[in-house]
Short mmCIF file of C-alpha atoms and ligand atoms in Angstrom, two decimals:
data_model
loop_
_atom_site.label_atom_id
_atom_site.label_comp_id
_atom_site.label_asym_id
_atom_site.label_seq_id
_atom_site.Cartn_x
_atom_site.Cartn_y
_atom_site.Cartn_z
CA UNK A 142 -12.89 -47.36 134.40
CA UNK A 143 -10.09 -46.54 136.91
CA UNK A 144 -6.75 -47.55 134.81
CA UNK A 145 -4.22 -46.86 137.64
CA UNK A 146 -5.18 -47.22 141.67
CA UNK A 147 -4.50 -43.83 142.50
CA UNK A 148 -8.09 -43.04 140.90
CA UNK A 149 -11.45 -43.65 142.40
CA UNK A 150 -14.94 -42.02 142.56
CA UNK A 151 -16.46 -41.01 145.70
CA UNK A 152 -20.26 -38.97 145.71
CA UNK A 153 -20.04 -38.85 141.82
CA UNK A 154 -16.46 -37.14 142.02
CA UNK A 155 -13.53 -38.15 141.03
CA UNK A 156 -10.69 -38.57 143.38
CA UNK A 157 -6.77 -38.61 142.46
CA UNK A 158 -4.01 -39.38 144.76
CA UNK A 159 -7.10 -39.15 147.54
CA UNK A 160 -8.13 -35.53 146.51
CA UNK A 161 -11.18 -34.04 144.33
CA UNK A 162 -9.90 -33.29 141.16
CA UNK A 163 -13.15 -30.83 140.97
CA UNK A 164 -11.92 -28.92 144.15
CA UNK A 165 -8.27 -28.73 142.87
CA UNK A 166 -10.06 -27.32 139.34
CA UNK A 167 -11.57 -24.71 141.18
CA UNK A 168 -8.79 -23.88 143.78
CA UNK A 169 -6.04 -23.38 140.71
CA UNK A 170 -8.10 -22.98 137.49
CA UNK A 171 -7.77 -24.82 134.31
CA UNK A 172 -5.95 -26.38 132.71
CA UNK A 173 -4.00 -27.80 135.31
CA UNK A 174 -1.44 -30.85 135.41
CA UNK A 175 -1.70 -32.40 138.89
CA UNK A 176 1.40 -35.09 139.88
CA UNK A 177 0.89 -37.36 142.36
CA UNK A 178 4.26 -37.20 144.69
CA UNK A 179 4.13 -40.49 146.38
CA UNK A 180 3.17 -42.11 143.09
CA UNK A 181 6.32 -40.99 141.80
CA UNK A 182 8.32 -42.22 144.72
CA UNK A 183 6.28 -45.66 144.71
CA UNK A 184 7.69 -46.31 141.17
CA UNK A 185 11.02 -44.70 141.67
CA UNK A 186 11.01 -47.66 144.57
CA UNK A 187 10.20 -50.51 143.02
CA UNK A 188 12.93 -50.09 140.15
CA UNK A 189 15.59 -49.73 142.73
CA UNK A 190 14.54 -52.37 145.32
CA UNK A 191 14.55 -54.48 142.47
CA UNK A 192 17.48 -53.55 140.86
CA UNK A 193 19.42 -53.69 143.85
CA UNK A 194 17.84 -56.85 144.86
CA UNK A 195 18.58 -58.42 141.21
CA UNK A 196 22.26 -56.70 140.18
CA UNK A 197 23.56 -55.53 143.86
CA UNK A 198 24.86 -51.69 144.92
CA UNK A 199 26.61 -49.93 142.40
CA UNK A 200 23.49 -50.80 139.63
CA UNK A 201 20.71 -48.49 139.89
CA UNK A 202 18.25 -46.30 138.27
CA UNK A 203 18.46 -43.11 136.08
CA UNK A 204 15.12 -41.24 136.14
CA UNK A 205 14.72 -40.05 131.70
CA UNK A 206 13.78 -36.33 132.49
CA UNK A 207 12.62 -35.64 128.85
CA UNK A 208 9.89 -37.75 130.13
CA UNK A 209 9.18 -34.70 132.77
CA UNK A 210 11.44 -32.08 134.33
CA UNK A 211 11.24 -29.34 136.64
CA UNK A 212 13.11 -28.36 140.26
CA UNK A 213 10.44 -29.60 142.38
CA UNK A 214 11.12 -33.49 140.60
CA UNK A 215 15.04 -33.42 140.76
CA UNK A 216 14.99 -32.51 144.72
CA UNK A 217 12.44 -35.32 145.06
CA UNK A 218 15.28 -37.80 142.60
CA UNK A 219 18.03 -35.87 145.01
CA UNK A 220 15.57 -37.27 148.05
CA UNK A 221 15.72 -40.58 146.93
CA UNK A 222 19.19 -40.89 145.53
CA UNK A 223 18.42 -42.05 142.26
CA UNK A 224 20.60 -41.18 139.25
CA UNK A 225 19.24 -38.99 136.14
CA UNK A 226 19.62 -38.85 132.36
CA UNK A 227 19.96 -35.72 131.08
CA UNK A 228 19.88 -34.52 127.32
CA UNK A 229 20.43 -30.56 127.50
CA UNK A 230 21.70 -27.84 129.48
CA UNK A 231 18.20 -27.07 130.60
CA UNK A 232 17.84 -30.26 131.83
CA UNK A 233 20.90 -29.78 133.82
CA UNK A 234 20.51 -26.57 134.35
CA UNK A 235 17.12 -27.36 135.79
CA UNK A 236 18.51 -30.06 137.86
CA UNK A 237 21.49 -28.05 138.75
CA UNK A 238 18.96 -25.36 140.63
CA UNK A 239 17.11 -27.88 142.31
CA UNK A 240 20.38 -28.87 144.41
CA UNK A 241 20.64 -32.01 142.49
CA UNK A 242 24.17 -33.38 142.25
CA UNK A 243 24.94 -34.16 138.75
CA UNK A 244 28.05 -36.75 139.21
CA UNK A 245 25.38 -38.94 138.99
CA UNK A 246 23.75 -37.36 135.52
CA UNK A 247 24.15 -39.58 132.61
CA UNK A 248 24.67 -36.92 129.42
CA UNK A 249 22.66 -38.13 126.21
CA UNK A 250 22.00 -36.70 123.27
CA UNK A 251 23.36 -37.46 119.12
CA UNK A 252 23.94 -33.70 118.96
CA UNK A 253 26.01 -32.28 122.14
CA UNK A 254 27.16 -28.86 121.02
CA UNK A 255 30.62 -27.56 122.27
CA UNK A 256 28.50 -25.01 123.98
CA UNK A 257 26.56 -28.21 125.90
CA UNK A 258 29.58 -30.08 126.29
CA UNK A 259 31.22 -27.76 127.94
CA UNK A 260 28.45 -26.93 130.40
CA UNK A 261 27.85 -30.14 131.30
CA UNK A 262 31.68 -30.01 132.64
CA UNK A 263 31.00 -26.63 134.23
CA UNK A 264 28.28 -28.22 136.00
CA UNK A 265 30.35 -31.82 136.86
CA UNK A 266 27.74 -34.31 134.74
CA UNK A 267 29.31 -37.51 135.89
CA UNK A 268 29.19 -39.46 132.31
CA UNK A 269 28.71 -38.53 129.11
CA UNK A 270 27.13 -41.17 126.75
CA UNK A 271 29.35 -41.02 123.64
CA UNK A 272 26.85 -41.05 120.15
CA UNK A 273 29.44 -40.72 117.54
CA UNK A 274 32.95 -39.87 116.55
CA UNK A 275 33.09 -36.32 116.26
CA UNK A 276 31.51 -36.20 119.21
CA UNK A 277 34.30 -38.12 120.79
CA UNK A 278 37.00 -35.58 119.84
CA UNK A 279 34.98 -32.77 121.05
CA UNK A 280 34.88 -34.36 124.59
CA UNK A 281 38.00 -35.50 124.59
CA UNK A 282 39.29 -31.76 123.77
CA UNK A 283 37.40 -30.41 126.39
CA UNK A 284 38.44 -32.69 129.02
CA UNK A 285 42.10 -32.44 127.77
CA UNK A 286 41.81 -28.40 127.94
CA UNK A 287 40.29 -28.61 131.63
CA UNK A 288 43.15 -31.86 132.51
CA UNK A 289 40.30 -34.11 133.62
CA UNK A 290 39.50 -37.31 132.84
CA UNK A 291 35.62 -37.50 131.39
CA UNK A 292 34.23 -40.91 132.21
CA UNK A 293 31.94 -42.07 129.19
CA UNK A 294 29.79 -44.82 127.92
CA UNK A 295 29.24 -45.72 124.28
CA UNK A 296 25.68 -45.75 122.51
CA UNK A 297 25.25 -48.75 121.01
CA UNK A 298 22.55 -49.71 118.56
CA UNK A 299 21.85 -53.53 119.26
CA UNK A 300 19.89 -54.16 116.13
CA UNK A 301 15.89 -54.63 117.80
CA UNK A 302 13.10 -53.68 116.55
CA UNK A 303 10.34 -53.42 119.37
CA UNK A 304 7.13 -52.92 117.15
CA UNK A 305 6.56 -50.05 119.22
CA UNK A 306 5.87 -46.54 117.58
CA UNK A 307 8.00 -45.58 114.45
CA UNK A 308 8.91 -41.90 116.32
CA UNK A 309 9.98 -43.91 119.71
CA UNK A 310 11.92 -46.98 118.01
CA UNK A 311 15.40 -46.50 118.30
CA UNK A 312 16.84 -49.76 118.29
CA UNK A 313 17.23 -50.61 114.85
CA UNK A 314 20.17 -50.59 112.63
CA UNK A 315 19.41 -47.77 111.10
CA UNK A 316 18.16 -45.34 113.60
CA UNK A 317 19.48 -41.42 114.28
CA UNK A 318 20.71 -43.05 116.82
CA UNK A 319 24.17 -44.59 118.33
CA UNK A 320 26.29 -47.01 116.31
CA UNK A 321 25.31 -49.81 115.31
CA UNK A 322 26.92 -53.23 116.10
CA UNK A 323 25.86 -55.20 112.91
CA UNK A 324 27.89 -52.25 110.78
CA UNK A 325 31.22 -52.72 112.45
CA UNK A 326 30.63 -49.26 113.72
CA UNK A 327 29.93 -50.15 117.17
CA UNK A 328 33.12 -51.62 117.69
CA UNK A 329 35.10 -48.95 115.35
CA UNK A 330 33.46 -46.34 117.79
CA UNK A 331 34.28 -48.06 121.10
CA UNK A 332 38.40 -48.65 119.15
CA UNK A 333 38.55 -44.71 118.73
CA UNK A 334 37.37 -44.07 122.67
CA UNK A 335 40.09 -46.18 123.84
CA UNK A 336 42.48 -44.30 122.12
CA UNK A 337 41.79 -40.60 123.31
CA UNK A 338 43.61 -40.28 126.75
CA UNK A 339 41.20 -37.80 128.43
CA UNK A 340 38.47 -40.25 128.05
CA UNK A 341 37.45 -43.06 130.63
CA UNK A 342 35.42 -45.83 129.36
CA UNK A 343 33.20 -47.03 132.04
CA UNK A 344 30.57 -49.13 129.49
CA UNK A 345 27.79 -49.25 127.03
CA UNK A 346 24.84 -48.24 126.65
CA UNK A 347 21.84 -48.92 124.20
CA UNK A 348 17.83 -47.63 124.22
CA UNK A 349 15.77 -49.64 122.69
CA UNK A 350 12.52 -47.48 121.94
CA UNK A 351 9.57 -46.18 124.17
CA UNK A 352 6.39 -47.25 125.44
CA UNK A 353 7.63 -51.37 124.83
CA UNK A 354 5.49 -54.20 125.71
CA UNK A 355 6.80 -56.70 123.39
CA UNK A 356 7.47 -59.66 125.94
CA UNK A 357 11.32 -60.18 126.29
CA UNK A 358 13.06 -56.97 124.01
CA UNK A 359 15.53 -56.28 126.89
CA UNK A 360 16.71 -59.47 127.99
CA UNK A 361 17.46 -59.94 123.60
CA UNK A 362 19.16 -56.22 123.85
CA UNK A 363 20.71 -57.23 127.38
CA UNK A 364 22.14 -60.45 125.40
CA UNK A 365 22.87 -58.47 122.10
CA UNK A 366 25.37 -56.01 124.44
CA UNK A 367 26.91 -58.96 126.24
CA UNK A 368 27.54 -60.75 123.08
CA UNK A 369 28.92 -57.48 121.45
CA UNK A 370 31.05 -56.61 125.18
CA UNK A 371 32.31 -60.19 124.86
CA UNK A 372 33.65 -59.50 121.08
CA UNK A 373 35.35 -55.81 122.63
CA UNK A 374 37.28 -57.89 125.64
CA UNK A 375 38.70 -60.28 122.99
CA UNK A 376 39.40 -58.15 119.88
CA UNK A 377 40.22 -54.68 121.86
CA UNK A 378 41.67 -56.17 125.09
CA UNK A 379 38.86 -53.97 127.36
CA UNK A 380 36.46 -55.08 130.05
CA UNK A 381 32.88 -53.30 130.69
CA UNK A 382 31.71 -52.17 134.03
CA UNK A 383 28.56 -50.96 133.34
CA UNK A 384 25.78 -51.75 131.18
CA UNK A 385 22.80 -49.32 130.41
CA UNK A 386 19.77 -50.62 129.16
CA UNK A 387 17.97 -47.13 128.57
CA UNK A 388 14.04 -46.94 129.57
CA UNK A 389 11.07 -47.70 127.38
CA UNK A 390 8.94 -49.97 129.80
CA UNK A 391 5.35 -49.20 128.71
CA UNK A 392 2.42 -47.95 130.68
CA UNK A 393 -1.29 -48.29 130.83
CA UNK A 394 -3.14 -45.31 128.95
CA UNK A 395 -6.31 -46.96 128.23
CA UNK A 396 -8.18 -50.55 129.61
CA UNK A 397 -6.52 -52.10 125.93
CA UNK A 398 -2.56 -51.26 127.21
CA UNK A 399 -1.56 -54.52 129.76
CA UNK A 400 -0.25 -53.08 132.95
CA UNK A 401 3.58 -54.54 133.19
CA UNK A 402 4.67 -55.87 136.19
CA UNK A 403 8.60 -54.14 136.76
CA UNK A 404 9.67 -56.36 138.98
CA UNK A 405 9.03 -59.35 137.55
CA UNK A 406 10.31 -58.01 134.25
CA UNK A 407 13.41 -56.90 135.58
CA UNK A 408 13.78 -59.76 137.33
CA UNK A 409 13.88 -61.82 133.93
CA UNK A 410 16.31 -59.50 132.87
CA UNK A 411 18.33 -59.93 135.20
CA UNK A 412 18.37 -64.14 135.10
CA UNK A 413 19.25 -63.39 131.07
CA UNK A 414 22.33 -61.55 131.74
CA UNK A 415 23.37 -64.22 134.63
CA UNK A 416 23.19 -67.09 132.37
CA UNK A 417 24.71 -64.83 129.04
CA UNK A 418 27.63 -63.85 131.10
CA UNK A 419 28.38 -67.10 132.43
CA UNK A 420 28.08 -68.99 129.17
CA UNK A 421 30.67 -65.82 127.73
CA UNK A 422 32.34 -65.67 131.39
CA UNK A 423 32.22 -62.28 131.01
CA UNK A 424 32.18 -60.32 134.45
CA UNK A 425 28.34 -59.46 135.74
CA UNK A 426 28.71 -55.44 134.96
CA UNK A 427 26.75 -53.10 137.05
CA UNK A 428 23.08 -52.76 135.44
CA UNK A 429 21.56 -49.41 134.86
CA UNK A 430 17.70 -48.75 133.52
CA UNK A 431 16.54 -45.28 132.30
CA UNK A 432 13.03 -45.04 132.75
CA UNK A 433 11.20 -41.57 132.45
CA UNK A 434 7.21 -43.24 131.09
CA UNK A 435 7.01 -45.40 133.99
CA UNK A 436 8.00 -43.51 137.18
CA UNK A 437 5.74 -40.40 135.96
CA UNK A 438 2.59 -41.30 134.09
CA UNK A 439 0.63 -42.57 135.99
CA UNK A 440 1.55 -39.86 138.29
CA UNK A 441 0.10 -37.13 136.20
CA UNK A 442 -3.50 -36.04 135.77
CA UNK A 443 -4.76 -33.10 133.59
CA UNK A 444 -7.71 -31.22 134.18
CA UNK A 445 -9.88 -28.92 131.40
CA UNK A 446 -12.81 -27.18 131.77
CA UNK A 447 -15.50 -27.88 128.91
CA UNK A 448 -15.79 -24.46 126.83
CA UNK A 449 -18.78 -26.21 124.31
CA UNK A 450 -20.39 -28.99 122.89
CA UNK A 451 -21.26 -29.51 119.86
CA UNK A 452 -23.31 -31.91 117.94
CA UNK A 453 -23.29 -32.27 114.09
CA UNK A 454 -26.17 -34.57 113.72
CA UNK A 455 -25.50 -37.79 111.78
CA UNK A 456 -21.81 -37.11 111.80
CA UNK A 457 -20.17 -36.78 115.51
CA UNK A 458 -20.01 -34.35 118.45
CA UNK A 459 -17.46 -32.10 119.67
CA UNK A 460 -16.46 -30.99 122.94
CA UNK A 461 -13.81 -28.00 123.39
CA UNK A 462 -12.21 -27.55 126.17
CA UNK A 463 -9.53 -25.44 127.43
CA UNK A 464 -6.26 -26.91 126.87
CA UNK A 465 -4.95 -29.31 123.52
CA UNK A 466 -2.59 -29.98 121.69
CA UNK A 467 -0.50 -27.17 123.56
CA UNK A 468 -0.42 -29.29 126.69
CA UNK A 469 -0.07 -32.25 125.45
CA UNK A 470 0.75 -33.10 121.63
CA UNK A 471 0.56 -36.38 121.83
CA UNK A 472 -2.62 -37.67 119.69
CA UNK A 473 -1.41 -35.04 117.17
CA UNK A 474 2.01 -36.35 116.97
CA UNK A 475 1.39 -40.09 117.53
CA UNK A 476 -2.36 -40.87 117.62
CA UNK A 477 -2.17 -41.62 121.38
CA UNK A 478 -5.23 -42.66 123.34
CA UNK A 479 -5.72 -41.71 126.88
CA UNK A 480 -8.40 -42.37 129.14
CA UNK A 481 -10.90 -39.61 129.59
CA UNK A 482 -13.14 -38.90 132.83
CA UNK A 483 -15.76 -36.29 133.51
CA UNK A 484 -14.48 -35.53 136.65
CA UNK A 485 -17.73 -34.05 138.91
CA UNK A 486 -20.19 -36.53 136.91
CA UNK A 487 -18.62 -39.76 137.67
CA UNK A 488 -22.20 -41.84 138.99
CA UNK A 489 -23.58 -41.17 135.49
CA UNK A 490 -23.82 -43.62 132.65
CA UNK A 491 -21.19 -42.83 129.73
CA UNK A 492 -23.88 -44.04 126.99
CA UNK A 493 -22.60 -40.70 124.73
CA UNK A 494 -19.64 -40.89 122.31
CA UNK A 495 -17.77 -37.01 121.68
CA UNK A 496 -14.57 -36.24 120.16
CA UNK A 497 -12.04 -34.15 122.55
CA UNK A 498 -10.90 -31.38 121.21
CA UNK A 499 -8.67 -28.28 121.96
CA UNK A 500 -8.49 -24.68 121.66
CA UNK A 501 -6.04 -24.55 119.29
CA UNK A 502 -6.31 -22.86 115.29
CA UNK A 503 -6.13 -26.16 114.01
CA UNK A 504 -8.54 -29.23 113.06
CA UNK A 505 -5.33 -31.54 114.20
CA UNK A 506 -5.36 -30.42 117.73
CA UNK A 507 -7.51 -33.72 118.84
CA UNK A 508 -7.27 -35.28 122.85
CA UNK A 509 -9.19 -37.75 122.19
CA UNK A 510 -11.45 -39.29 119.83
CA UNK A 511 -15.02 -41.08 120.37
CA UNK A 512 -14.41 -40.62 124.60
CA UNK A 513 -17.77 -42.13 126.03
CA UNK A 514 -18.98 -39.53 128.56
CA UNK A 515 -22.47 -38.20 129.89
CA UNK A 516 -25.29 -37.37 127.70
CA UNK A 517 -25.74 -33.80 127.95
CA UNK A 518 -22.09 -32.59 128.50
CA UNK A 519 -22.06 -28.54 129.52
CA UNK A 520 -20.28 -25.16 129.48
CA UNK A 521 -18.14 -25.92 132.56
CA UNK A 522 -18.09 -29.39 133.48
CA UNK A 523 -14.35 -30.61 134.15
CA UNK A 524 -12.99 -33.55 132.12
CA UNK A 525 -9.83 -35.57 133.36
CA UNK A 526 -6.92 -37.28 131.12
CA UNK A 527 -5.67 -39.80 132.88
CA UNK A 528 -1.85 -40.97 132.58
CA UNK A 529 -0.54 -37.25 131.57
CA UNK A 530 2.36 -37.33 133.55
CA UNK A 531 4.87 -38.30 130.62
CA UNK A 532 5.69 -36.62 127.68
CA UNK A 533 2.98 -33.76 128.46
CA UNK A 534 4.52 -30.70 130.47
CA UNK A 535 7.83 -31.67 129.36
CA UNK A 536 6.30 -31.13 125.75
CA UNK A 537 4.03 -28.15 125.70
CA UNK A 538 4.41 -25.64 123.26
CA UNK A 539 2.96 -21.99 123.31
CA UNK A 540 1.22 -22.83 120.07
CA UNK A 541 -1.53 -19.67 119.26
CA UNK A 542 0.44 -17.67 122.51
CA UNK A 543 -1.84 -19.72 124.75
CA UNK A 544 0.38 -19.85 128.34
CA UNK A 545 1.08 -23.06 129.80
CA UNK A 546 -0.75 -24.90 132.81
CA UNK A 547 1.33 -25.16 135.80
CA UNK A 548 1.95 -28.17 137.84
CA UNK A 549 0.50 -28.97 140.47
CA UNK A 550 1.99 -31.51 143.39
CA UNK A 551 0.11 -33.62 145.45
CA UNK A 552 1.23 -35.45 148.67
CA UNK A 553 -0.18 -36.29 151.75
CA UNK A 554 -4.31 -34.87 150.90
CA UNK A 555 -2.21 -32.00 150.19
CA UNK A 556 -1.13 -29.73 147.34
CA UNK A 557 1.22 -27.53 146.21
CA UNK A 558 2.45 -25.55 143.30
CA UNK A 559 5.52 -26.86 141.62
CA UNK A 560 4.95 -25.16 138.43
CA UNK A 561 3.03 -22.28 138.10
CA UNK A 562 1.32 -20.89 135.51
CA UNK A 563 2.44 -19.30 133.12
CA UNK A 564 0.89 -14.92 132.71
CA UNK A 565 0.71 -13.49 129.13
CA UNK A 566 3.55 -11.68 130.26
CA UNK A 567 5.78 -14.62 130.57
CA UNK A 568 4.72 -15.23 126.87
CA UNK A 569 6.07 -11.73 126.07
CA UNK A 570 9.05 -11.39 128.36
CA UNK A 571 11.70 -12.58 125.47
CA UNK A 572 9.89 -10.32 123.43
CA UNK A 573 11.93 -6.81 122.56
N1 LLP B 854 16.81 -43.34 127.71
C1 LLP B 854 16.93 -42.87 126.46
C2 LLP B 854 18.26 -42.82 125.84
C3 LLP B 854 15.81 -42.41 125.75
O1 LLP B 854 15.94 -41.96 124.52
C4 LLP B 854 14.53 -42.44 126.38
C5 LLP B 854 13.34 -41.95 125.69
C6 LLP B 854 14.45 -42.93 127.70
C7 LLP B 854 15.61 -43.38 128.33
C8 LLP B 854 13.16 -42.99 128.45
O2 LLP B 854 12.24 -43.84 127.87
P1 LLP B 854 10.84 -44.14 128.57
O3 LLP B 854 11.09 -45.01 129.78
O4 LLP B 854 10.25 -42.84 128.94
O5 LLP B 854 10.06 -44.84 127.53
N2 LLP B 854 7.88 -38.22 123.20
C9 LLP B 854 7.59 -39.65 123.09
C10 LLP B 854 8.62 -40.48 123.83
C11 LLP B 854 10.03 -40.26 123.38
C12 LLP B 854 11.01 -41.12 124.12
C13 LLP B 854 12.41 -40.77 123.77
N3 LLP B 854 13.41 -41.45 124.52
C14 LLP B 854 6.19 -39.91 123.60
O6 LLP B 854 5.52 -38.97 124.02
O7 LLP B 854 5.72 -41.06 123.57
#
């Protein structure tokens, strides 16, 4: 039942980071997204103990924000000196207000506008990850017209395809994208960078999709780069000193998704890139991961309050409640499953099958379908989706003006509001 340790049931309740979900539903209303603070710092730990341990001091981890953003998180990634990848100015913007410092901000993105790119060097983004040509010349003018010297990475595309998701699988030849290494462009790309003078090229860089469990895709990408860095030092005369694997580790949503143990599979990675750069002796570049998924789902919690059920006998039931597809888009956009929990009814038997559904004008806006829950679900009874903590606030839409939930920290058998919500006058305030 309990898909992550930081859940548990106490007196037919259930508990989250070691607090009553049903308390926090009726201290802050619904729906709410509640993050679990020390779970985020537990994960953040592991991948750098075990990066450090496995690739020494200057490798480390960049937290993905697209996976989640907002101040409260970047002072916590300023806390624990972890690097970030960013992908627009509100993510460094957002970062920027928290205190954050963005030297070590990794800029991604296949469409940096001049506006962005110029930002980002207002705002001293350490690296910018390098997608394509024309984006090349419009760094390297900028740099040129402010006489600095922009330290870059190239996106490569190593040519993988990780059977995950088609809208999260971004390692194949012929994805949005990067540049791929089986087209010659890879290396074309990485000639060109070379050649601009107000350009420093520090490495590569290559994402190979999202939510992977396919059993060894980075140590092939990991070899895939090496082979390809190899081919650069030889043909182009030019050594690497960093290689980024991106993110993509997956995570546990329901009792069917195996829970992946990072250390040991960053630990494999690791021995893969030992023994490929000693059979190339090639030079053991500093090794950076991107995760966003698995520092912050498992984190996350949402919380709705049951509006009404509905049985159409011989076909299914319904239950509404008070968020969707707003909050969190993701069955509609990828037919994910989650875990679902009624969280004040917890000692009862789950012997009744319902489909979730939200509030929105639209039969798409689905949570979850056939959740087993209570017999008997009510007007007011609070259901939990587990696992929310990725890819759900960092997604939500205003769809139908409905405002968003805020977020809601958790630490210590304490909470706090990192997020709040969001009044029908925020929803009108760009309005003129
Ligand atoms: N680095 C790069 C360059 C990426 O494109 C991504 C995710 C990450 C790192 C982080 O990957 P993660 O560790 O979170 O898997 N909206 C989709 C996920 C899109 C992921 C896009 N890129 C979803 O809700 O499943």
């Amino acid at each position: 039942m309990f898909i992550s340790d930081n859940l548990s049931s106490r007196n037919g309740h259930l508990f989250f980071a070691d607090q009553d979900t049903t308390e926090l539903a009726s201290q802050y209303g619904t729906p709410l997204y509640l993050m679990d603070e020390d779970r985020i710092r537990k994960n953040l730990n592991i991948y750098k103990t075990t990066i450090r341990k496995c690739f020494g001091k200057d490798s480390g981890v960049l937290y993905a924000g697209k996976a989640c953003a907002f101040r409260q998180l970047y002072r916590i990634l300023q806390e624990e000196e972890v690097g970030i990848d960013v992908v627009s100015a509100g993510e460094i913007h957002t970062a920027y207000q928290a205190g954050y410092n963005l030297e070590k901000a990794f800029f991604h993105g296949n469409n940096k506008t001049d506006q962005d790119i110029a930002f980002a060097m207002d705002r001293r983004v350490g690296y910018f990850v390098i997608d394509n040509e024309e984006e090349a010349s419009a760094v390297q003018e900028e740099a040129a017209k402010r006489r600095i010297k922009q330290k870059v990475l190239v996106r490569i595309t190593p040519g993988i395809d990780t059977h995950t998701y088609e809208a999260v699988n971004t390692g194949k030849v012929d994805s949005k994208f990067g540049n791929a290494i089986a087209t010659g462009q890879a290396e074309k790309l990485t000639e060109r960078v070379l050649g601009l003078p107000s350009l420093e090229l520090k490495g590569f860089h290559c994402h190979v999709g999202s939510q992977v469990f396919t059993e060894d895709v980075f140590e092939r990408a990991a070899e895939i780069m090496l082979e390809f860095m190899a081919s650069v030092r030889e043909k182009l005369l030019y050594t690497a000193e960093i290689l980024d694997l991106g993110g993509g580790y997956g995570v546990r949503y329901t009792e069917d998704d195996p829970l992946i143990d990072i250390e040991t599979k960053i630990t494999d990675v690791a021995e893969r890139i030992g023994i490929t750069c000693d059979r190339l002796q090639y030079p053991v570049p500093a090794v950076l991961l991107e995760p966003g998924r698995s520092i912050v789902a498992d984190a996350g919690l949402t919380l709705y309050t049951v509006g009404s059920v509905k049985e159409i006998p011989g076909y299914k039931n319904y239950i509404s409640v008070d968020g969707g597809m707003a909050d969190n888009p993701r069955y509609a956009l990828y037919r994910s499953n989650y875990t679902c929990l009624p969280a004040g009814r917890m000692n009862e038997a789950f012997d009744k099958t319902y489909d979730v559904v939200g509030r929105c004008c639209e039969s798409g806006d689905i949570l979850k379908v056939s959740a087993a829950l209570p017999k008997e679900m009510k007007r007011g009874d609070i259901l939990a989706f587990c696992t929310t903590g990725a890819y759900n606030y960092s997604m939500a839409s205003n769809y139908n003006r409905i405002p968003r939930p805020p977020v809601v920290m958790l630490k210590n058998r304490k909470s706090y509001v990192a997020v709040r919500r969001e009044s029908l006058d925020d929803l009108t305030s760009l309005d003129v």
